[in-house]
Tab-separated table of C-alpha atoms and ligand atoms in Angstrom:
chain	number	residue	atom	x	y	z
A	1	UNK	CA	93.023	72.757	70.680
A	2	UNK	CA	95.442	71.879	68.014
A	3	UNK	CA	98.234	71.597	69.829
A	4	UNK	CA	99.670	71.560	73.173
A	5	UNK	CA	102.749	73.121	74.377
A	6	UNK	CA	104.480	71.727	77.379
A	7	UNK	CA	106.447	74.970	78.752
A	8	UNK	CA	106.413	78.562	77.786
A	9	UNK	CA	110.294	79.372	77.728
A	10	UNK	CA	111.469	80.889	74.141
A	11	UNK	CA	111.457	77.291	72.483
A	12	UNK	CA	107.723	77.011	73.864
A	13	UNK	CA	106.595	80.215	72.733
A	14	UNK	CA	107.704	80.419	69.382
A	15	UNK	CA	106.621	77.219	68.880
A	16	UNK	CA	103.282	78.295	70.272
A	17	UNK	CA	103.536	81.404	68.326
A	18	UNK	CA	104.318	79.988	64.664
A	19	UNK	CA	101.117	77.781	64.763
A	20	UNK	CA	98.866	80.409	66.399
A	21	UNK	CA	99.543	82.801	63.607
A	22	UNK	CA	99.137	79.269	60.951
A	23	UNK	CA	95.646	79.692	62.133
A	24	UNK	CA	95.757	76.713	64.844
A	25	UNK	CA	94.612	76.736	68.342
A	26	UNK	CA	97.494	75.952	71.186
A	27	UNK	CA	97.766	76.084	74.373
A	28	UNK	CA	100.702	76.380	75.966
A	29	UNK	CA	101.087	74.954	79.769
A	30	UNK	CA	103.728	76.088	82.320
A	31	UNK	CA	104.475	74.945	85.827
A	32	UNK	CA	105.590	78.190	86.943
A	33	UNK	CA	103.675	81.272	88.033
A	34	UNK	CA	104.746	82.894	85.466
A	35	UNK	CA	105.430	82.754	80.988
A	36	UNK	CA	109.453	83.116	80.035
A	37	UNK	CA	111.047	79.595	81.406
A	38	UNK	CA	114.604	81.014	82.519
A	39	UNK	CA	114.571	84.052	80.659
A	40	UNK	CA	112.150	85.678	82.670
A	41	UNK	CA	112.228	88.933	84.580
A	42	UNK	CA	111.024	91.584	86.482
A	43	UNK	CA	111.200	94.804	88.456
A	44	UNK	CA	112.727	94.504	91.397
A	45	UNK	CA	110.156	96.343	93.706
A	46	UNK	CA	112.478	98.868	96.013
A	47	UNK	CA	114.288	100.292	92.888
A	48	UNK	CA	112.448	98.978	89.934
A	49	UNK	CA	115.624	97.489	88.421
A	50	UNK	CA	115.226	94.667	85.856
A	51	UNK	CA	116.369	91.776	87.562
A	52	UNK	CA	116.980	88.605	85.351
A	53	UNK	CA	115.173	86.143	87.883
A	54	UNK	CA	117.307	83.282	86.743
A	55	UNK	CA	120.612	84.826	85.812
A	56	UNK	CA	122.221	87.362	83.571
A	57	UNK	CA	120.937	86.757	79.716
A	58	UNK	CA	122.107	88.520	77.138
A	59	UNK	CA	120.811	88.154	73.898
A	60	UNK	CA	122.945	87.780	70.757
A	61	UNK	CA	123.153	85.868	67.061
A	62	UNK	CA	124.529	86.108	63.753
A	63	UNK	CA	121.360	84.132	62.472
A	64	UNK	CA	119.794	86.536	60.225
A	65	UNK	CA	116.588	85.044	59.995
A	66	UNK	CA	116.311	84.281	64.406
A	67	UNK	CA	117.288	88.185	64.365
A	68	UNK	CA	114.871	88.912	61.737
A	69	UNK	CA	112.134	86.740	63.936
A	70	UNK	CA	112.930	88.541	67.224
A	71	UNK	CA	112.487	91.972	65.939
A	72	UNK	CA	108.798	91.508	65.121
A	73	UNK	CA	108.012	91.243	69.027
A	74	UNK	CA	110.944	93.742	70.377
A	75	UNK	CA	113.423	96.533	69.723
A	76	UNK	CA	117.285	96.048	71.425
A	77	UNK	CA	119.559	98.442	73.283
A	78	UNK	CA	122.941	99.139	71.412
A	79	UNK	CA	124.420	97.343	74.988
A	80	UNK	CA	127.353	95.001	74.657
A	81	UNK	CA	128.968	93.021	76.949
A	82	UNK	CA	132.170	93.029	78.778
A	83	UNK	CA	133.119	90.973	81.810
A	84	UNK	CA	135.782	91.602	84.108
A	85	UNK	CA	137.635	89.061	86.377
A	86	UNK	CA	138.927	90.042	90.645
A	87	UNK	CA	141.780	87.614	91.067
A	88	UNK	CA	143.380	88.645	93.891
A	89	UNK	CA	141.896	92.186	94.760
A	90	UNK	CA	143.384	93.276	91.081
A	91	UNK	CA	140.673	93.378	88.010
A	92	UNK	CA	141.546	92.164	85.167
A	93	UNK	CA	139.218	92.138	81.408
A	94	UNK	CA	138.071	89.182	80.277
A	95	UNK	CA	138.035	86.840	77.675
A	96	UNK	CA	142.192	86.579	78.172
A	97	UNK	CA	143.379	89.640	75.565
A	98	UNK	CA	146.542	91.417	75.247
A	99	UNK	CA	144.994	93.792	77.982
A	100	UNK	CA	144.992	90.563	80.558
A	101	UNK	CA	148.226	89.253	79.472
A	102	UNK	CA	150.219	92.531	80.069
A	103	UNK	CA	148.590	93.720	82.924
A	104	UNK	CA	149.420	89.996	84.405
A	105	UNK	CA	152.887	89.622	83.685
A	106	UNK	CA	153.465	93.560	84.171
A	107	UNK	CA	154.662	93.723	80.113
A	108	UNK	CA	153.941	96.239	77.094
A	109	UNK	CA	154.664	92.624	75.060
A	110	UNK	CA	153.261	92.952	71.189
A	111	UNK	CA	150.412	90.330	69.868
A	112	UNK	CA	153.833	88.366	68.473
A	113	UNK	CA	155.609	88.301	71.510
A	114	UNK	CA	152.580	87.468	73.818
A	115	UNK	CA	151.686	84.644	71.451
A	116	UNK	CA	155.228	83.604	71.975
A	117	UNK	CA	155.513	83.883	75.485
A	118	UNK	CA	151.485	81.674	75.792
A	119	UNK	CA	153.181	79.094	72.979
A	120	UNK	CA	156.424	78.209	75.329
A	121	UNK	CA	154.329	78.352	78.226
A	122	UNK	CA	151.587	75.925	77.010
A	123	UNK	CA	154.524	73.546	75.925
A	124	UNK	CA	154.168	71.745	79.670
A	125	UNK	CA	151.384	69.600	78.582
A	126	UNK	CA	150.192	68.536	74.834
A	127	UNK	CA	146.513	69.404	74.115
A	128	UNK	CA	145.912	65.790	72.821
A	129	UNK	CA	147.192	64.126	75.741
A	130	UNK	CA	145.779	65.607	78.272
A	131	UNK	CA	144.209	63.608	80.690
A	132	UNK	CA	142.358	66.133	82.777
A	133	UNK	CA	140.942	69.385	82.448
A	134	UNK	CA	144.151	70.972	84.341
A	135	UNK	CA	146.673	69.495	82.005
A	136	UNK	CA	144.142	70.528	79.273
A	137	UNK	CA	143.769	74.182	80.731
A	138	UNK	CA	148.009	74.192	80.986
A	139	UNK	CA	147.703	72.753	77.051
A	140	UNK	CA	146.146	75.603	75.775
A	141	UNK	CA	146.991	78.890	78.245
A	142	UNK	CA	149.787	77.834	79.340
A	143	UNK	CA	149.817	77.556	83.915
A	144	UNK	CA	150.420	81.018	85.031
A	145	UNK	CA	147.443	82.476	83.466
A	146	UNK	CA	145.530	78.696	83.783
A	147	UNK	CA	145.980	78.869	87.547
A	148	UNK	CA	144.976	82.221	87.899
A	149	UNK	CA	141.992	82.792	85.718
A	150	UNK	CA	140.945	79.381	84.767
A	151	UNK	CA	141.069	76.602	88.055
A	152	UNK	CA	139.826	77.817	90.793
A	153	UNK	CA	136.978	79.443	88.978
A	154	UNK	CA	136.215	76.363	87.703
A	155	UNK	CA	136.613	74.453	90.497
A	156	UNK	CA	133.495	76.422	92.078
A	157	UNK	CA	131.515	75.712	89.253
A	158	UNK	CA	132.192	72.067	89.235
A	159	UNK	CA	132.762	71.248	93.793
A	160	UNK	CA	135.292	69.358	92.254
A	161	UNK	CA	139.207	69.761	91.645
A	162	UNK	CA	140.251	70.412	87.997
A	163	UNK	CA	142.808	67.532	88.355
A	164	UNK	CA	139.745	65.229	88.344
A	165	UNK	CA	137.384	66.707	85.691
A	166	UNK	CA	137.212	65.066	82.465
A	167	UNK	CA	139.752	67.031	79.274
A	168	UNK	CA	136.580	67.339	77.220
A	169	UNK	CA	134.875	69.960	80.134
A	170	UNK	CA	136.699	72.566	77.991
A	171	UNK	CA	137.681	72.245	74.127
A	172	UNK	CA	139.139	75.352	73.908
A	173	UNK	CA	140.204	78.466	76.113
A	174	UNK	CA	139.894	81.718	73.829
A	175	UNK	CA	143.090	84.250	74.085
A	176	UNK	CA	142.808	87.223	72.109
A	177	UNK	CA	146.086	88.722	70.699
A	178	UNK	CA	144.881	92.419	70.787
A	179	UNK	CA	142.868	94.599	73.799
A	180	UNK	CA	139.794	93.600	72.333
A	181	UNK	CA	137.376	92.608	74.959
A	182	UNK	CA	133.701	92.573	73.502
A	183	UNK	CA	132.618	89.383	74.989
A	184	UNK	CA	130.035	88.121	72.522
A	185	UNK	CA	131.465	88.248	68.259
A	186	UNK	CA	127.948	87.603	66.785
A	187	UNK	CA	126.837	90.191	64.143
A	188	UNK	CA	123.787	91.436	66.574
A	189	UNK	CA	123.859	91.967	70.283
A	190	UNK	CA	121.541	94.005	72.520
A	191	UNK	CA	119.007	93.870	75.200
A	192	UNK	CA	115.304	93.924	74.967
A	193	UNK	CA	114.502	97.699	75.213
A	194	UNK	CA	111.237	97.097	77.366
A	195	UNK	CA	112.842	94.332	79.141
A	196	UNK	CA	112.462	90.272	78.825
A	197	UNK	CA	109.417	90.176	79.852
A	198	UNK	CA	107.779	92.385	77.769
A	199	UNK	CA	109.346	90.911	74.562
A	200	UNK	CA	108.025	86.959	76.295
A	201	UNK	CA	104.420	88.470	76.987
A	202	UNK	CA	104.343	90.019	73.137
A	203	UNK	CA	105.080	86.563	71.801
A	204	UNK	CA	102.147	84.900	73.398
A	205	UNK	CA	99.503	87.389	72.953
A	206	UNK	CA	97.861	85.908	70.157
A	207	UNK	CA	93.653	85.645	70.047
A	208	UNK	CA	94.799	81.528	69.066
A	209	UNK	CA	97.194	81.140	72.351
A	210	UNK	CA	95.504	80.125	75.633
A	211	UNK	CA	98.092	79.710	78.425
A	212	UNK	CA	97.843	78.492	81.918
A	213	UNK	CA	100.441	79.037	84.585
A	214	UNK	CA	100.606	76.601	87.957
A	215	UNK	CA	99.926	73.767	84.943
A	216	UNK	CA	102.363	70.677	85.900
A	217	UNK	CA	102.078	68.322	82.922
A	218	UNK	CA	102.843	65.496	85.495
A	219	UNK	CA	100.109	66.282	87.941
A	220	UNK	CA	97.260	64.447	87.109
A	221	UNK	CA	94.332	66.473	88.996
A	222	UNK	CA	94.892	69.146	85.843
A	223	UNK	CA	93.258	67.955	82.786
A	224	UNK	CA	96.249	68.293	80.760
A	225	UNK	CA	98.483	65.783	82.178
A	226	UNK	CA	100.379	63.568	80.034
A	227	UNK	CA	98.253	60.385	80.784
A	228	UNK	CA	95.083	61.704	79.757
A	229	UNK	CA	96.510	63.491	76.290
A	230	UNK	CA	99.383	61.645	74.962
A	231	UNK	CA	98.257	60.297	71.467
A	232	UNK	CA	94.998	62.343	71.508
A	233	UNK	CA	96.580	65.977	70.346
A	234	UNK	CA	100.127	66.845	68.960
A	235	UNK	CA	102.562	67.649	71.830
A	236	UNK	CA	105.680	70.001	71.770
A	237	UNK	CA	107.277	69.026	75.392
A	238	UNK	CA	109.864	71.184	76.506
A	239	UNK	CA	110.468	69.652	80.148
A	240	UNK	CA	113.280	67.514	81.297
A	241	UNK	CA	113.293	64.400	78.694
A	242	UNK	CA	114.240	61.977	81.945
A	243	UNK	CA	110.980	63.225	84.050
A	244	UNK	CA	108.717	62.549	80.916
A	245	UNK	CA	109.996	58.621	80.590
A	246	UNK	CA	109.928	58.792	84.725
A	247	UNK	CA	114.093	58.533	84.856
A	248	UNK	CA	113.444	55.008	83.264
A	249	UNK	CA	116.916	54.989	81.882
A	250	UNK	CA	118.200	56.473	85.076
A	251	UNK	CA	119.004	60.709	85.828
A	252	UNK	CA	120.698	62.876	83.769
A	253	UNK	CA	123.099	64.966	85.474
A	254	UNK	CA	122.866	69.222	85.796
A	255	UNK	CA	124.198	71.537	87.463
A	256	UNK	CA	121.973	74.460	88.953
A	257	UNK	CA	122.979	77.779	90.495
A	258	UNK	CA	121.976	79.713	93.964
A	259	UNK	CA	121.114	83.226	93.707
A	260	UNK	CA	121.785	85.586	96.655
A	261	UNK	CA	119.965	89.054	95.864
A	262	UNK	CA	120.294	92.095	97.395
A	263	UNK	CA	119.485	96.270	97.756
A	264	UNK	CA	123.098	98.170	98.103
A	265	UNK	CA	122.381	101.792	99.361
A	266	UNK	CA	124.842	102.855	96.490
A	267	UNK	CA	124.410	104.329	92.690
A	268	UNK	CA	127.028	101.960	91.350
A	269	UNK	CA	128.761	99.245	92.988
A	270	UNK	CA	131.027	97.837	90.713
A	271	UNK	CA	130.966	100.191	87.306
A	272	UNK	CA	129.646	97.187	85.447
A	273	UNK	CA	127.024	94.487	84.941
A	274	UNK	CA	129.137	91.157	85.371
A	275	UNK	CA	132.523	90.810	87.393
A	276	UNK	CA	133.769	87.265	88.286
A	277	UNK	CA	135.394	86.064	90.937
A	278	UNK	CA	138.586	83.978	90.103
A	279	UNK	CA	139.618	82.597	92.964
A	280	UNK	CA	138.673	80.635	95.799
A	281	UNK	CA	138.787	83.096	98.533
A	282	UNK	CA	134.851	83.730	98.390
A	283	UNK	CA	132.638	81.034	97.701
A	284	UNK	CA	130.795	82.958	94.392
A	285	UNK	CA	131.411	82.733	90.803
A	286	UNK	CA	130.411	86.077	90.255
A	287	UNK	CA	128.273	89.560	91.040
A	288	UNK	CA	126.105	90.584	88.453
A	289	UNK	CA	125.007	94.352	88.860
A	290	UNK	CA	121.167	94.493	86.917
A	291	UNK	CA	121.522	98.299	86.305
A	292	UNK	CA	124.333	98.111	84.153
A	293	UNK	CA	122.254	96.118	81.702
A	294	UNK	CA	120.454	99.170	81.011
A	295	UNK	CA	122.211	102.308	81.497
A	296	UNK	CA	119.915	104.329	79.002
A	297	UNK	CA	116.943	103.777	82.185
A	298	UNK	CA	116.621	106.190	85.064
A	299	UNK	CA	117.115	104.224	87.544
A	300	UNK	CA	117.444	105.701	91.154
A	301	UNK	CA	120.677	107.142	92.347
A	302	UNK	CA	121.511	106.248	95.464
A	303	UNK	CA	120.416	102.520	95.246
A	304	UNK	CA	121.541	99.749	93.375
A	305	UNK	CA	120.976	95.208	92.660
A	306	UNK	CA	123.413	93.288	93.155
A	307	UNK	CA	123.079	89.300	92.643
A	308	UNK	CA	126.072	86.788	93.668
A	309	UNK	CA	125.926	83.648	91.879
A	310	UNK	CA	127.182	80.376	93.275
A	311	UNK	CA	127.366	76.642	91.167
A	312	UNK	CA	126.678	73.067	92.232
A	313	UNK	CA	125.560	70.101	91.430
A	314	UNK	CA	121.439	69.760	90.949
A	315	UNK	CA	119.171	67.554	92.262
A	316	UNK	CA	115.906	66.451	91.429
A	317	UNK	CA	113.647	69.038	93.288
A	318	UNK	CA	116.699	72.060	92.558
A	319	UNK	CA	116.278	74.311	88.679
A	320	UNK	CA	118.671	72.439	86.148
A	321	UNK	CA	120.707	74.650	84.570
A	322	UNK	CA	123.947	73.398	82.636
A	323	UNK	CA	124.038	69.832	81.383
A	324	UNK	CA	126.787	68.030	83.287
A	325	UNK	CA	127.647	65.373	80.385
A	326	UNK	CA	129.754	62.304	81.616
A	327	UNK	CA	129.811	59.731	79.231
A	328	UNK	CA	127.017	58.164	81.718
A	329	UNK	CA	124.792	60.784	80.809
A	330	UNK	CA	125.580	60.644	77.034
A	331	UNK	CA	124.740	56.728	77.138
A	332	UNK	CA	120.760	57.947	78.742
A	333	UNK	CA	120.301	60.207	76.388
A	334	UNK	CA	120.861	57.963	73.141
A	335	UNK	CA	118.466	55.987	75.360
A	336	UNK	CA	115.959	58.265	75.381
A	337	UNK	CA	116.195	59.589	72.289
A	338	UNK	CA	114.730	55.901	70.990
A	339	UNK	CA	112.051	56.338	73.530
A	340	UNK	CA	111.156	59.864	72.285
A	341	UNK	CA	110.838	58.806	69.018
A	342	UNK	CA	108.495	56.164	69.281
A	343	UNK	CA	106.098	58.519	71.624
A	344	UNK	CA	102.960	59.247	69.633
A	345	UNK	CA	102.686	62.693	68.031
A	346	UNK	CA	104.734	63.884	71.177
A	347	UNK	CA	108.366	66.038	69.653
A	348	UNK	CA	110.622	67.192	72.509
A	349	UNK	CA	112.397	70.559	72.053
A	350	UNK	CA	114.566	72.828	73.958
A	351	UNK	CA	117.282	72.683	76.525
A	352	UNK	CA	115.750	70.665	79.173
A	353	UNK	CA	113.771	68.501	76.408
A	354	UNK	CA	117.576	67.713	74.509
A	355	UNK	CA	119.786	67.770	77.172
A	356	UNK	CA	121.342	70.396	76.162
A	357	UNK	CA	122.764	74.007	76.182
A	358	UNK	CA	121.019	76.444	74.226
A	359	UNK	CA	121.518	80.060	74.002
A	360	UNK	CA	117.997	82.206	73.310
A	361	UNK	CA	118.726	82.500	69.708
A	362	UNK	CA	119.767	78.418	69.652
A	363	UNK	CA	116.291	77.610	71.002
A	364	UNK	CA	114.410	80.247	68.795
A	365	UNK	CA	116.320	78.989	66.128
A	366	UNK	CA	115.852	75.406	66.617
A	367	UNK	CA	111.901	75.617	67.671
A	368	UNK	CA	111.697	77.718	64.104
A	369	UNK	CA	113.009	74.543	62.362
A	370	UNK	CA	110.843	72.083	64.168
A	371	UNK	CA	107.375	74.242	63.180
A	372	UNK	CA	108.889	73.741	59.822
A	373	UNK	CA	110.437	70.997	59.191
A	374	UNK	CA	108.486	68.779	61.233
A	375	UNK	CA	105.449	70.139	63.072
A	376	UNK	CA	103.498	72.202	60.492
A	377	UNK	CA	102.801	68.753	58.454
A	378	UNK	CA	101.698	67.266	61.877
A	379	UNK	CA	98.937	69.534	62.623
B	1	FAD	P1	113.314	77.118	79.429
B	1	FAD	O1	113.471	78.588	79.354
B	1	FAD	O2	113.965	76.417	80.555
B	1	FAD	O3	111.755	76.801	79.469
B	1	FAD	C1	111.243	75.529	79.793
B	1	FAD	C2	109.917	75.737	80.502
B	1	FAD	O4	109.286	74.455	80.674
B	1	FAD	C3	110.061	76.350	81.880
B	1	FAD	O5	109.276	77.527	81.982
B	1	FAD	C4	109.545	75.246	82.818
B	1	FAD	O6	108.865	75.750	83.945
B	1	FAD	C5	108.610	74.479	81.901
B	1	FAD	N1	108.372	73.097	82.363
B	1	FAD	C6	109.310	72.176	82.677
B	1	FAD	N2	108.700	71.040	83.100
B	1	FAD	C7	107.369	71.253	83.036
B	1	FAD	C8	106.232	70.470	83.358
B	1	FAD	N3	106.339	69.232	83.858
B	1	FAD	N4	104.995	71.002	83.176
B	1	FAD	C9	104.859	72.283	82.694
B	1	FAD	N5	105.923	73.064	82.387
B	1	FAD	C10	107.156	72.569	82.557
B	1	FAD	N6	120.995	82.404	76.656
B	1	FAD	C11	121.503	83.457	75.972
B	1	FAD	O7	121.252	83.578	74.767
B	1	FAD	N7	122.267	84.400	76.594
B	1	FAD	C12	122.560	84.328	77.921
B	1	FAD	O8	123.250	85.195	78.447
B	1	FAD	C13	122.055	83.231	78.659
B	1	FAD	N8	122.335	83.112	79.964
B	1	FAD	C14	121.861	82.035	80.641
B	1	FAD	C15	122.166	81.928	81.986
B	1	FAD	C16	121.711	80.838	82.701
B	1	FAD	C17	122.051	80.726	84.158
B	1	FAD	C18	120.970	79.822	82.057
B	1	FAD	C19	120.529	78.605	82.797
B	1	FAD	C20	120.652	79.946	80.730
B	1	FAD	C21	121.093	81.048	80.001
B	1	FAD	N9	120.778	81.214	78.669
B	1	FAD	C22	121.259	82.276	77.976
B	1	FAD	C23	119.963	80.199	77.962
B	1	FAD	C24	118.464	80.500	77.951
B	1	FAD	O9	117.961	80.545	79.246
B	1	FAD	C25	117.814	79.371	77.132
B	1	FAD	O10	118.206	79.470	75.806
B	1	FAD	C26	116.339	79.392	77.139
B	1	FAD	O11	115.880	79.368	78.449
B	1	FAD	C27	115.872	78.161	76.416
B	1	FAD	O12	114.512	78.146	76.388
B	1	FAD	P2	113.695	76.798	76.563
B	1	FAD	O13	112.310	77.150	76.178
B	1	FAD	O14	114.345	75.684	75.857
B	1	FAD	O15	113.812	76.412	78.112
């Protein structure tokens, strides 16, 4: 082995990838049952729908040479994605647009006149000043559509009133000043035609990629536990950074989410793949509907997936999922960026590695600069 790769999510895998086809050996360890980290998924087995096991991913970029990268191990649907909002029993399209604003305040208003209308509004509270994320919210929306669209939403994701979340939870709140709703503005957008999985499994398939599932780089009855092969191979670790040092500089915050799946015994139930749920009459954030995803499949009829999504904060044993970020947790990670740097031929990648967000094309992109910028003279 010429290298070992601690978790076989995208950063892993094209990590793993890049130095299999360099003519290296790797293998790639994963403490799941299964290759794909987070953006793993599979047929659901009553109605074969493609569920994503660990919530809705869509997959876009404007990085010509991730999307260049991608297309070697998949072809994408011409999907693109739209998300609606319930607030109150009414739907409404999301991000905020001209289509939100009129519907809202019952208006045919003109981009100039709802721009107007958001400006005065947003006067209550200056953006720099803010000292909380409602002020903030009221800053840039202005509160009618703030208090609708924007705080109790987010006070299910965060169990925690908006009048006592940090200003810097949101930088900005995008309004568009004409009906268009496309969610995502990158230059490509699409879905994996034969599904995640498929497009995961392609990348590791490789005569020079060995990977072993159930592998916890922690558990020291498996060979290839940290102990026994820290500064005898090159490592690319893409686990938690705080669970490598054993939380020596403390825990860093996440938040994880609860998934409650089910069969409906109805073709469509509601005409599209993501609607949220604004406000805080039901405990969810939102219902994602799988088929819609894919509407070029035939899929059955008379049976649908739903999946409700609910937010809160992680602990140790739960999935971490979106980096909290207090000022605490910004402090731990400086600290453990020194102590990753001194580690011996060990380079830590990917969300859970950096403590941070990262979109599929982020953590392609960013495990394509590592291999060469810093791994390839390593090996
Ligand atoms: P991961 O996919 O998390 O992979 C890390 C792997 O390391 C895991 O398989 C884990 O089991 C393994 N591991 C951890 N510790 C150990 C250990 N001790 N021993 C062995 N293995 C270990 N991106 C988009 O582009 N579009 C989206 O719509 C989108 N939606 C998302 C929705 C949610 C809810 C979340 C959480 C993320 C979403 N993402 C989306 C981001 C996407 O999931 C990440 O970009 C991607 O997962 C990053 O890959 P990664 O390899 O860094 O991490």
């Amino acid at each position: 082995m010429d290298l070992l790769v601690v978790g076989s999510g995208f950063f892993g895998l094209t990590i793993a990838e890049r130095t299999a086809s360099a003519g290296k050996r790797v293998v790639v360890i994963d403490r799941r049952s299964h290759i794909g980290g987070n953006a793993y998924s599979e047929a659901e087995p009553e109605t074969g729908i493609e569920v994503h096991r660990y919530g809705a991913h869509l997959f876009h970029t404007s990085n010509e040479t991730v999307w260049e990268y991608v297309n070697r191990f998949t072809t994408f649907t011409n999907y693109v994605h739209k998300v609606y909002s319930n607030f109150k029993g009414e739907v409404y399209p999301l991000p905020i647009n001209l289509g939100t604003i009129n519907q809202f305040f019952r208006a045919a208003y003109s981009p100039d006149e709802a721009r107007a209308l958001i400006a005065e509004q947003a006067g209550e509270f200056d953006t720099k000043s803010a000292r909380n994320l409602e002020e903030k919210g009221i800053s840039l929306i202005g509160r009618p559509l703030y208090e609708a669209f924007i705080r109790d939403y987010t006070e299910k994701q965060w169990q925690t009133p908006t009048t006592e979340l940090p200003a810097e939870v949101i930088s900005r709140l995008p309004v568009r000043y004409t009906y268009d709703n496309r969610y995502f503005n990158d230059t490509h957008e699409g879905l994996p035609t034969d599904g995640y999985t498929a497009w995961l499994e392609r990348m590791a398939d490789h005569p020079n990629i060995e990977v072993r599932l159930n592998t916890d780089f922690f558990d020291e009855s498996q060979p290839l536990n940290k102990r026994a092969v820290v500064g005898t191979v090159p490592i690319v670790y893409t686990g938690p950074v705080d669970r490598y040092f054993d939380y020596a500089e403390g825990e860093l915050g996440w938040r994880t989410l609860d998934f409650e799946q089910e069969v409906v015994p109805t073709g469509d139930f509601q005409g599209t793949s993501v609607m949220n749920y604004a406000g805080s009459e039901v405990p969810y954030t939102r219902i994602h509907e799988f088929r819609h995803f894919h509407p070029e499949r035939d899929y059955p009829k008379d049976k649908t997936v739903i999946m409700r999504e609910f937010s809160r904060f992680a602990s140790r044993e739960d999935e971490p999922y979106y980096p909290v970020n207090t000022p605490e947790d910004r402090d731990r990670l400086l600290k453990y960026r020194e102590l990753a740097a001194a580690e011996d031929r060990v380079l830590f990648g990917g969300r859970l590695g950096t403590y941070q967000y990262l979109d599929m094309h982020m953590a392609i992109g960013s495990a394509l600069s590592m291999w060469s910028n810093k791994l390839s003279e390593l090996l």
